[in-house]
Each structure stands twice: as C-alpha cells, then as structure tokens.
Coordinates of C-alpha atoms in Angstrom, one line a residue:
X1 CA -36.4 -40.0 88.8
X2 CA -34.0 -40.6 85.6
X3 CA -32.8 -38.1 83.7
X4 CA -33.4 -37.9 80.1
X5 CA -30.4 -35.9 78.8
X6 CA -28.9 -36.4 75.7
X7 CA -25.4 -37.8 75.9
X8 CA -22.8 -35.7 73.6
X9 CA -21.6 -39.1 72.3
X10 CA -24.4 -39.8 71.0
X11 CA -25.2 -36.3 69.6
X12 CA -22.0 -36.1 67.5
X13 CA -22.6 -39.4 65.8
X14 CA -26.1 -38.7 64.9
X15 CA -24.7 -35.2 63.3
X16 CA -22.0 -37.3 61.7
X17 CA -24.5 -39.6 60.5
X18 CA -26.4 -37.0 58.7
X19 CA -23.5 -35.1 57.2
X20 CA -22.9 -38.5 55.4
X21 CA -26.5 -39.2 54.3
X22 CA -26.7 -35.8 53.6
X23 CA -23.5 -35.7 51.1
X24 CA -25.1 -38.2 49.0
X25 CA -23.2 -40.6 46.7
X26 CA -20.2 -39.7 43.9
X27 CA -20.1 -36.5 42.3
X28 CA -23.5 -36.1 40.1
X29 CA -21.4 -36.3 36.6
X30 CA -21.3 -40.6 36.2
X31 CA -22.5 -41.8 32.9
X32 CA -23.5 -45.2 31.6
X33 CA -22.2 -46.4 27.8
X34 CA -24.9 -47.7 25.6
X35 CA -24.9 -51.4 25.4
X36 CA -24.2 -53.2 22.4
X37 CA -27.4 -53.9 20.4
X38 CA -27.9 -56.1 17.4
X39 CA -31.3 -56.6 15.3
X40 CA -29.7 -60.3 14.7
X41 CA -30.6 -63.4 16.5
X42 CA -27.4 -65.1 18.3
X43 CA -26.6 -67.9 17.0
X44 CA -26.9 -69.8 20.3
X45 CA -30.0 -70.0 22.7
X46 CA -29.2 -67.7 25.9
X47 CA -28.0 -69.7 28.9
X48 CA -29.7 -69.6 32.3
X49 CA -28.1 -69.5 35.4
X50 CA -28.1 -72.9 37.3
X51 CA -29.4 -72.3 40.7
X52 CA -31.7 -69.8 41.9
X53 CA -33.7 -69.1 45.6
X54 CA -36.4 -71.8 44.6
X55 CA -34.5 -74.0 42.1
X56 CA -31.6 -75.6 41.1
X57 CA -30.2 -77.7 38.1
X58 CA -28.2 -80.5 38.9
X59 CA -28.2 -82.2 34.9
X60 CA -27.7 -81.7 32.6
X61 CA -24.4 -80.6 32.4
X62 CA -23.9 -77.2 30.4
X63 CA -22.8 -78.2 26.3
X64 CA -23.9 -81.7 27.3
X65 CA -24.0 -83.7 24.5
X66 CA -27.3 -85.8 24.3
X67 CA -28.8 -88.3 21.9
X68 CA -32.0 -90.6 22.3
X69 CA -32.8 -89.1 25.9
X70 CA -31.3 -87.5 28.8
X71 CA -32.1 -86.7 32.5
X72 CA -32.7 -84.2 33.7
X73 CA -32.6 -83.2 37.7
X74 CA -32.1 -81.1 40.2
X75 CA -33.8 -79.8 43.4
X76 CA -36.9 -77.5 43.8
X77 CA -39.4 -75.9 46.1
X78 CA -42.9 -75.6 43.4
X79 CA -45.6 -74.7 44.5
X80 CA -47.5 -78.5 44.7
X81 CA -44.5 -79.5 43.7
X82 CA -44.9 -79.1 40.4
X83 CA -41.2 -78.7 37.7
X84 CA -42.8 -77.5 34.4
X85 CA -39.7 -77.8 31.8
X86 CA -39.3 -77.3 28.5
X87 CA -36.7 -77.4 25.4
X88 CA -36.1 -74.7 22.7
X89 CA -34.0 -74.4 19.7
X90 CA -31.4 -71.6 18.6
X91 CA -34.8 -69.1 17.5
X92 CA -36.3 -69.5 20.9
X93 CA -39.1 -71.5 20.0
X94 CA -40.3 -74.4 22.4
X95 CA -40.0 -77.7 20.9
X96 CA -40.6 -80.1 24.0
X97 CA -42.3 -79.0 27.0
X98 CA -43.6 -81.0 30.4
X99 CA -43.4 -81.2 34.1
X100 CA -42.4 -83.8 36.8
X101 CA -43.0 -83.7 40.4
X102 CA -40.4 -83.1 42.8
X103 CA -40.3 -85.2 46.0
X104 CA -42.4 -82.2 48.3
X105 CA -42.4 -78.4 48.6
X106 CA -42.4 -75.5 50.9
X107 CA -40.6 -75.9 53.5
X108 CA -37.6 -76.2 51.5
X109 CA -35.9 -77.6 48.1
X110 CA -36.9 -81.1 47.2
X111 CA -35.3 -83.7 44.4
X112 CA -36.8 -83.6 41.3
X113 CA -35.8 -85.7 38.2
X114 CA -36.6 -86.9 34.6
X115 CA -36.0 -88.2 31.6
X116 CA -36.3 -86.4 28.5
X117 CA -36.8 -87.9 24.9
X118 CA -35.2 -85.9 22.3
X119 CA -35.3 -88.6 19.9
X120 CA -37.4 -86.8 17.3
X121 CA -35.4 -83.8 17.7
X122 CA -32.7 -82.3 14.6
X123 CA -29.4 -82.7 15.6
X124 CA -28.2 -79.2 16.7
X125 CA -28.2 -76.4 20.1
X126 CA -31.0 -76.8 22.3
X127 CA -32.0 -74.7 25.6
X128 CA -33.1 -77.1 28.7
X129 CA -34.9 -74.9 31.1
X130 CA -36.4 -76.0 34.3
X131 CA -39.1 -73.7 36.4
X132 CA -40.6 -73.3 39.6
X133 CA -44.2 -73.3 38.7
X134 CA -46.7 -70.0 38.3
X135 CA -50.0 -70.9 40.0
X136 CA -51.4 -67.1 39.8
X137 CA -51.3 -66.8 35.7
X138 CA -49.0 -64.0 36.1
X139 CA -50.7 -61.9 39.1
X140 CA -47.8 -62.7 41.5
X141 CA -44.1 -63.6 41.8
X142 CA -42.8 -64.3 37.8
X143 CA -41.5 -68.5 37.8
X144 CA -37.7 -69.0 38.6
X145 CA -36.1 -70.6 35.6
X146 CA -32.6 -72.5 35.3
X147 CA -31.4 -74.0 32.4
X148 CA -28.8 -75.7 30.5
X149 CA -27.1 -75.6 26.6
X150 CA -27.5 -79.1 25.1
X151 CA -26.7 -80.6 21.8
X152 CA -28.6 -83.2 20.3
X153 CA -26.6 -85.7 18.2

C-alpha cells in the first residue's frame, strides 16, 4: 500500500504561497487623480480603435481624405455575416448608415468590403465606424465597433 504523506517540499511552498496571497497587493494608501472633464463637445468625433476580437478595419485609412465615395473594408466574424456601418459628424449624430455582408462567419474573420457615397455629405470630419452585428437587441454581448476619422472634401 502507498503512503500518503505530505512531502515538506511541498508543504513550505503552499505556506509560502499563502503568506503572499495573504499580504495582499501595495500598501492600502494609492489614490487615483480625477480625470479631466469638460461640459464642451470636442471638436473632433472620438476615434475607434481599428481591430478588435471579431473585427477589423482595413480602409479607410485614419484622416483619410475622401470625396464622391470611398471604400471601405476590412475583415469580420458577424453573426450571419452581417457589417452594419455607419458615418457621424463632429456632434455624434449618424448621417449615413448601412450594412454589407462579409464573405462568411463563425469559424473565423471573413472579408468584408464596400463602397460608401458621401456625395451629399458637407465638406468637414466624419466618424466611419464599422460593427459586428447585435442579433439579441441588447440582451447579450454589446457589438464590437472599429472606426476611422475621415474628411469629406
């Protein structure tokens, strides 16, 4: 029959173990600053990153300049496939807004890619922003967005 004795190896690591847990992290008196706040608008639309878990942003580029239309592309994995997109100007505000259909989903991230007409559109900043796709009106996971600074000419 085999013995089931502790080994003392193993006993001083687990006691060394929990003298470490137990000591906790830094020394109870860190403090955060307060973050800068302002009640005004920025003067530029907020940039998104450009790649995320289920989606990325190939174009366009960051400060592209655009005029007439532009594509837009970049690699996804929405559920049915689906890239809802939109454009806003400097308050936010959505001002173009559709989807296109990337080449397949789930197994992993599939080409997607479109043109965009921004012909009607003020010359000025814009916000591009591409998403994964909320099928559960909120009730699950929130979208994934990416997104891009353009200017219309």
């Amino acid at each position: 029959m085999r013995s089931t004795r502790t080994r003392p190896a193993g006993c001083i690591i687990a006691l060394a173990l929990c003298g470490v847990l137990a000591s906790g992290c830094g020394d109870g008196n860190a403090v955060a600053e307060d973050p800068e706040v302002s009640a005004q608008p920025s003067e530029k639309p907020s940039a998104l990153p450009r790649t995320s878990a289920l989606i990325t942003l190939s174009a366009p580029a960051e400060g592209a300049a655009v005029s007439e239309s532009f594509e837009a592309s970049g690699k996804a994995n929405s559920p049915e496939a689906n890239v809802p997109w939109e454009v806003r100007d400097g308050s936010g505000e959505t001002v173009l807004e559709g989807a296109v259909t990337a080449e397949g989903w789930m197994d992993k991230l599939y080409p997607w890619k479109t043109t965009i007409d921004v012909s009607e559109l003020e010359p000025g900043t814009y916000l591009f922003i591409a998403r994964t796709d909320d099928t559960s009106d909120g009730e699950g996971k929130p979208a994934e967005e990416v997104g891009a600074r353009i200017t219309v000419e």
